[in-house]
PDB file of N, CA and C in Angstrom:
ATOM      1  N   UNK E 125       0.851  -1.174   0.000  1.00 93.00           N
ATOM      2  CA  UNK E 125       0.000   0.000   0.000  1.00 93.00           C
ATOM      3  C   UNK E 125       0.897   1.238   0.000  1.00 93.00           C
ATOM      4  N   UNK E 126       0.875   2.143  -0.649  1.00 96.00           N
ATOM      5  CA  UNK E 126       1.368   3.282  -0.870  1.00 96.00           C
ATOM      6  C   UNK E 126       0.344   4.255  -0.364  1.00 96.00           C
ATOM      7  N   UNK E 127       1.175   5.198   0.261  1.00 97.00           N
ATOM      8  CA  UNK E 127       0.213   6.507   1.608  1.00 97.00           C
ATOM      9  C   UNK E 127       0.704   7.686   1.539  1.00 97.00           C
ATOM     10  N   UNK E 128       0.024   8.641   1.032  1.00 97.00           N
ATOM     11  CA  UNK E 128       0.795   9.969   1.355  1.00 97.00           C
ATOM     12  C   UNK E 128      -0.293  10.867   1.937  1.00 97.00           C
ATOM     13  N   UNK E 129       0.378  11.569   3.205  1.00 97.00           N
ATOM     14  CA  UNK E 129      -0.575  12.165   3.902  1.00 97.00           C
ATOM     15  C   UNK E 129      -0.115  13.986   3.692  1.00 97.00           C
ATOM     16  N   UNK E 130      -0.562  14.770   3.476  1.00 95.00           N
ATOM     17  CA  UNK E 130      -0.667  16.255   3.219  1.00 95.00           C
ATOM     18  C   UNK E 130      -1.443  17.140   4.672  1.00 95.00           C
ATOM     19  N   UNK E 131      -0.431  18.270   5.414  1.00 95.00           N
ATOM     20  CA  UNK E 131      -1.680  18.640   6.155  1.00 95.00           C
ATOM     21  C   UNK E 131      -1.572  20.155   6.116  1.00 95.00           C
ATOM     22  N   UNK E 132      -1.957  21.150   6.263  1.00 91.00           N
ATOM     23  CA  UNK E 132      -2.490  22.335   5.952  1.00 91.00           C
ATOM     24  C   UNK E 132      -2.998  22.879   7.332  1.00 91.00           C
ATOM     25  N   UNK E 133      -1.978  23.555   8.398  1.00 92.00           N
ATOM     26  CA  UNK E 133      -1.909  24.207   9.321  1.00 92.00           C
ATOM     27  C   UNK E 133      -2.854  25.680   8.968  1.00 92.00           C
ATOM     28  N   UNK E 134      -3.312  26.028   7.832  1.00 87.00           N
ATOM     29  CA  UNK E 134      -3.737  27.436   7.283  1.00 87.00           C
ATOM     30  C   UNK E 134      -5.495  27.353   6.807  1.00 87.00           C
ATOM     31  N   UNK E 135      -5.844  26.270   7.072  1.00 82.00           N
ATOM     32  CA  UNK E 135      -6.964  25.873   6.524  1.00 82.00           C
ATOM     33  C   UNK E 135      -8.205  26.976   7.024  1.00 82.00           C
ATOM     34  N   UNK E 136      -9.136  27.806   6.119  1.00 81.00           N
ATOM     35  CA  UNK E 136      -9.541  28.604   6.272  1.00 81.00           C
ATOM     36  C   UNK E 136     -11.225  27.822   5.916  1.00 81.00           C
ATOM     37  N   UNK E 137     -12.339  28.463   6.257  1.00 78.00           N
ATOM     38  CA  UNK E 137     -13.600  28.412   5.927  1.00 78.00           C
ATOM     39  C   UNK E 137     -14.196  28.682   4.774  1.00 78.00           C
ATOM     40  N   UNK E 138     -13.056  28.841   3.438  1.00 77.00           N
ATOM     41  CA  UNK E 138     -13.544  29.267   1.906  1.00 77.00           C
ATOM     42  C   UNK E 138     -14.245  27.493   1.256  1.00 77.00           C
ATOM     43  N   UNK E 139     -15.188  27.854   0.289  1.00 72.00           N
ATOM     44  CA  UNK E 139     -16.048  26.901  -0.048  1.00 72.00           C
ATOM     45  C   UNK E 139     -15.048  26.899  -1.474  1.00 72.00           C
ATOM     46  N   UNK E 140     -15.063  25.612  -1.729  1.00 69.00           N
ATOM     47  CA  UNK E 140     -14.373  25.203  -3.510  1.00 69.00           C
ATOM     48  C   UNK E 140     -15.041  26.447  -4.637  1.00 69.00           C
ATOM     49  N   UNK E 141     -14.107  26.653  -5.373  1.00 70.00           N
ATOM     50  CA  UNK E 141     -14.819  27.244  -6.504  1.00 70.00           C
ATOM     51  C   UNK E 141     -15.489  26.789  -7.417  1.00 70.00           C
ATOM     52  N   UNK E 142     -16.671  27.339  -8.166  1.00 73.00           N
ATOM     53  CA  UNK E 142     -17.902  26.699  -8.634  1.00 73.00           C
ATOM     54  C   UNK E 142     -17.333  25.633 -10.304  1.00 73.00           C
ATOM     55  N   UNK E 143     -16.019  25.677 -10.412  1.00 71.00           N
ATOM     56  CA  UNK E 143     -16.082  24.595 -11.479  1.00 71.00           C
ATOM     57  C   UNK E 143     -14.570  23.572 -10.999  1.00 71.00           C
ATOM     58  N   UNK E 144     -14.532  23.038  -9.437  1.00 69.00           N
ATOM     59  CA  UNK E 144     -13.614  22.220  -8.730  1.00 69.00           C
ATOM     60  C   UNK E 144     -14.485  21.287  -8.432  1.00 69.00           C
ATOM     61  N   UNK E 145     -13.398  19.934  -8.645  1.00 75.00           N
ATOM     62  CA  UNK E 145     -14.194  18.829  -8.631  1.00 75.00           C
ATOM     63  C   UNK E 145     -13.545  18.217  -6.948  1.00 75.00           C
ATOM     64  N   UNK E 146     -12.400  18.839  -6.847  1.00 85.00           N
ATOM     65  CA  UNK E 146     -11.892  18.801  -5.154  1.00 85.00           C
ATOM     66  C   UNK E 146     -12.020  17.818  -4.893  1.00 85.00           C
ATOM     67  N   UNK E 147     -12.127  17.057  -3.357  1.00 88.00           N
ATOM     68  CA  UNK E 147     -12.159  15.694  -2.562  1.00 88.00           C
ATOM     69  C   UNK E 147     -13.429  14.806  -3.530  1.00 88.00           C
ATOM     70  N   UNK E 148     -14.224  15.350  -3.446  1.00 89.00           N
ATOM     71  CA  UNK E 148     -14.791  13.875  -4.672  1.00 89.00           C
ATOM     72  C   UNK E 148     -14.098  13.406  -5.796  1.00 89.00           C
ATOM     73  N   UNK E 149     -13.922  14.479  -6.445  1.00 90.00           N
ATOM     74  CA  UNK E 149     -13.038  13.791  -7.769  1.00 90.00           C
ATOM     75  C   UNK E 149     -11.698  12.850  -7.326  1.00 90.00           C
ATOM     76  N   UNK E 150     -11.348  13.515  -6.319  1.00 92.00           N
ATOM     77  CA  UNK E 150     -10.247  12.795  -5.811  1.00 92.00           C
ATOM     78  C   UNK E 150     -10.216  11.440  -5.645  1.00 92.00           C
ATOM     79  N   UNK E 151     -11.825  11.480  -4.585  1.00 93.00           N
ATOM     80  CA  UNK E 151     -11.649  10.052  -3.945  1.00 93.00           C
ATOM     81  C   UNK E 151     -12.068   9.072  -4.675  1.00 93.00           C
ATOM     82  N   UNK E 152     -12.997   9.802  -5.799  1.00 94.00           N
ATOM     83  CA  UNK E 152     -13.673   9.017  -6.891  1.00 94.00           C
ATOM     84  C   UNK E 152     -12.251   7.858  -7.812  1.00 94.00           C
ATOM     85  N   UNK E 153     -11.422   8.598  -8.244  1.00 94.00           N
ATOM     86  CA  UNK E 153     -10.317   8.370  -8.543  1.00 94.00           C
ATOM     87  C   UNK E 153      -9.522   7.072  -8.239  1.00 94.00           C
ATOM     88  N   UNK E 154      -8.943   7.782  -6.356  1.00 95.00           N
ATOM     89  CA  UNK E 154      -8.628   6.639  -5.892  1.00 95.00           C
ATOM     90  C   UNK E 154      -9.707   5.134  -5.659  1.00 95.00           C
ATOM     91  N   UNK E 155     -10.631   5.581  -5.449  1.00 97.00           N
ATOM     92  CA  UNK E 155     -11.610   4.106  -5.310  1.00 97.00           C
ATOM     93  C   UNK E 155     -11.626   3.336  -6.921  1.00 97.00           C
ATOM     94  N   UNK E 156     -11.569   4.248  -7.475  1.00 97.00           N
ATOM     95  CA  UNK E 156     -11.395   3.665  -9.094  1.00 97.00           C
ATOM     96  C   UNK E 156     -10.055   2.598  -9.531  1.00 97.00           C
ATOM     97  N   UNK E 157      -8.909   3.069  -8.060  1.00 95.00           N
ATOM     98  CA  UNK E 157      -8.082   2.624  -8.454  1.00 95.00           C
ATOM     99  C   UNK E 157      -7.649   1.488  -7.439  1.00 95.00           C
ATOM    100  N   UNK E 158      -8.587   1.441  -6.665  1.00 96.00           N
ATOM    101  CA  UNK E 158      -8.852   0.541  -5.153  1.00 96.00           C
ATOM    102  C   UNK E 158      -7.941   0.992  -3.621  1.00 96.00           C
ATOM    103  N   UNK E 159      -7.977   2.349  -4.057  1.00 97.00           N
ATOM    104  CA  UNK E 159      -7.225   3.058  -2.609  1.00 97.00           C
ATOM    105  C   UNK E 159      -8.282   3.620  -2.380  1.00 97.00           C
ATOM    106  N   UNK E 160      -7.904   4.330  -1.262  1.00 97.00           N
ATOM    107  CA  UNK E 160      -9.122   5.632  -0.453  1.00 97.00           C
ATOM    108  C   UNK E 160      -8.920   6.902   0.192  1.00 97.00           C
ATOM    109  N   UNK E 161      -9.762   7.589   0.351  1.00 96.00           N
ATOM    110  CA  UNK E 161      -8.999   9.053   0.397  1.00 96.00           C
ATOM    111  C   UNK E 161      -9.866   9.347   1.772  1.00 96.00           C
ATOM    112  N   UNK E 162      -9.148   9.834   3.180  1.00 96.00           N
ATOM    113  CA  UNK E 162      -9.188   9.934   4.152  1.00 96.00           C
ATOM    114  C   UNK E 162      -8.952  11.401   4.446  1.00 96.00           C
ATOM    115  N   UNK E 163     -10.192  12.434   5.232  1.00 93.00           N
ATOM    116  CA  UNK E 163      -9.421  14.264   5.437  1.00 93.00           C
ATOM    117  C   UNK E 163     -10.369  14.043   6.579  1.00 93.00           C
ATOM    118  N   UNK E 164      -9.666  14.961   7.806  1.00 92.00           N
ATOM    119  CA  UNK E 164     -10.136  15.187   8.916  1.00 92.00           C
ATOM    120  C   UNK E 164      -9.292  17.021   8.908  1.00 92.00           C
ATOM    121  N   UNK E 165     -10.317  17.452  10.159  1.00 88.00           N
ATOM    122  CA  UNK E 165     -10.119  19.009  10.171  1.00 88.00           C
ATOM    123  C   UNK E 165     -10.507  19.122  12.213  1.00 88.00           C
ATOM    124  N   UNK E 166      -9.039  19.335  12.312  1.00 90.00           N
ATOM    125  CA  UNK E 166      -9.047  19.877  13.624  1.00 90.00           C
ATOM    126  C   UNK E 166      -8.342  21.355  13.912  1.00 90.00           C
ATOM    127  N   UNK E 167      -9.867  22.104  14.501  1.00 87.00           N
ATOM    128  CA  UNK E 167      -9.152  23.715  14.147  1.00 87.00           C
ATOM    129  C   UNK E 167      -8.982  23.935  12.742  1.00 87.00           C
ATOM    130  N   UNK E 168      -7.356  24.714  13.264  1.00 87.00           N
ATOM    131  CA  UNK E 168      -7.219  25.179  11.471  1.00 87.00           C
ATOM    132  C   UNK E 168      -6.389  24.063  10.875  1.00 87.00           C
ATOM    133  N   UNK E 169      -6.209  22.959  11.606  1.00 91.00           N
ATOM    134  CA  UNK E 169      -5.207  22.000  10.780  1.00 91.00           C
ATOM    135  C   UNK E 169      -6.113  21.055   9.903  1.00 91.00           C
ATOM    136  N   UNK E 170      -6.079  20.944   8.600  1.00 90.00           N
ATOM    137  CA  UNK E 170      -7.088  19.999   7.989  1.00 90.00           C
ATOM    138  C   UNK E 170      -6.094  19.166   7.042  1.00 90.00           C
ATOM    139  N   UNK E 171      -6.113  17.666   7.374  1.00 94.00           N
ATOM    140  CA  UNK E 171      -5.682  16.670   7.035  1.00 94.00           C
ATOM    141  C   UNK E 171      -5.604  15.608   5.683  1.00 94.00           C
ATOM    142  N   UNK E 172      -5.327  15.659   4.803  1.00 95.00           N
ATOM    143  CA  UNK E 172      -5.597  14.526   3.698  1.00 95.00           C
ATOM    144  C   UNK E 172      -4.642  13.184   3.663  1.00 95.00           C
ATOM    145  N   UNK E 173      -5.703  11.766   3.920  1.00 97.00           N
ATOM    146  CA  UNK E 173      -4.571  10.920   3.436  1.00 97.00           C
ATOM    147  C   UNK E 173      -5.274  10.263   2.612  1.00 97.00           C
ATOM    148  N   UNK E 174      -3.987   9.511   1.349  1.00 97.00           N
ATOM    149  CA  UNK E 174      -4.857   8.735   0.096  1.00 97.00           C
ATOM    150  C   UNK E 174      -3.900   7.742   0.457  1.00 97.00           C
ATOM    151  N   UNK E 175      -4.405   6.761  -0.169  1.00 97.00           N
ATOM    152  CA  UNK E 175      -3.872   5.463  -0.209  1.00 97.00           C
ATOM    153  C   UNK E 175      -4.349   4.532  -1.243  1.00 97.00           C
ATOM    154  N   UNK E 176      -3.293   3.817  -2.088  1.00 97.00           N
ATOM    155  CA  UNK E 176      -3.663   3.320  -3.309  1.00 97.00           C
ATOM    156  C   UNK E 176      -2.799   2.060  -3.211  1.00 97.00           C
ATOM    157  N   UNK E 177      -3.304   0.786  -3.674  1.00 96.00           N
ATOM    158  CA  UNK E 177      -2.140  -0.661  -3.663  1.00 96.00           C
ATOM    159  C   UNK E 177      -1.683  -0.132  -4.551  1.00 96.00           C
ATOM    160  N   UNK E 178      -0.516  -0.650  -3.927  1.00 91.00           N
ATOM    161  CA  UNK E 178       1.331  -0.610  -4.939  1.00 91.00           C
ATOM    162  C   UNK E 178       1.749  -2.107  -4.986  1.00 91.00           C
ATOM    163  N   UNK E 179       1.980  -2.327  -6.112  1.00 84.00           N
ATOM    164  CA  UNK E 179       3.058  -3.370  -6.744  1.00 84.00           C
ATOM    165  C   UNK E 179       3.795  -3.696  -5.772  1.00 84.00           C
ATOM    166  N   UNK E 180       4.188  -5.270  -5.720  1.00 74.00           N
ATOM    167  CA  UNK E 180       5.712  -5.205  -4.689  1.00 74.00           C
ATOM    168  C   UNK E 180       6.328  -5.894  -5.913  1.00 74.00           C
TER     169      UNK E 180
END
């Protein structure tokens, strides 16, 4: 399994802009590819992890 986690100490209350496909497209993606896409938001720190099988 391959994991990369991203986190964003700056995370503000702005809504996606009206032609972003953002965390759905994302997760749509990874499930397409049999990983999964994981975001949690504590305070201003908001979290992303994806995870996708990798080859050994």
């Amino acid at each position: 399994m391959a994991r990369m986690t991203v986190a964003n100490d700056g995370a503000d209350d702005s809504a996606p802009d009206a032609h972003s496909h953002g965390l759905r497209g994302l997760a749509d993606r990874l499930a397409a590819a049999g990983g999964e896409l994981r975001v949690r938001r504590e305070d201003a720190i908001f979290t992303l992890e994806a995870t996708v099988p990798a080859r050994s």
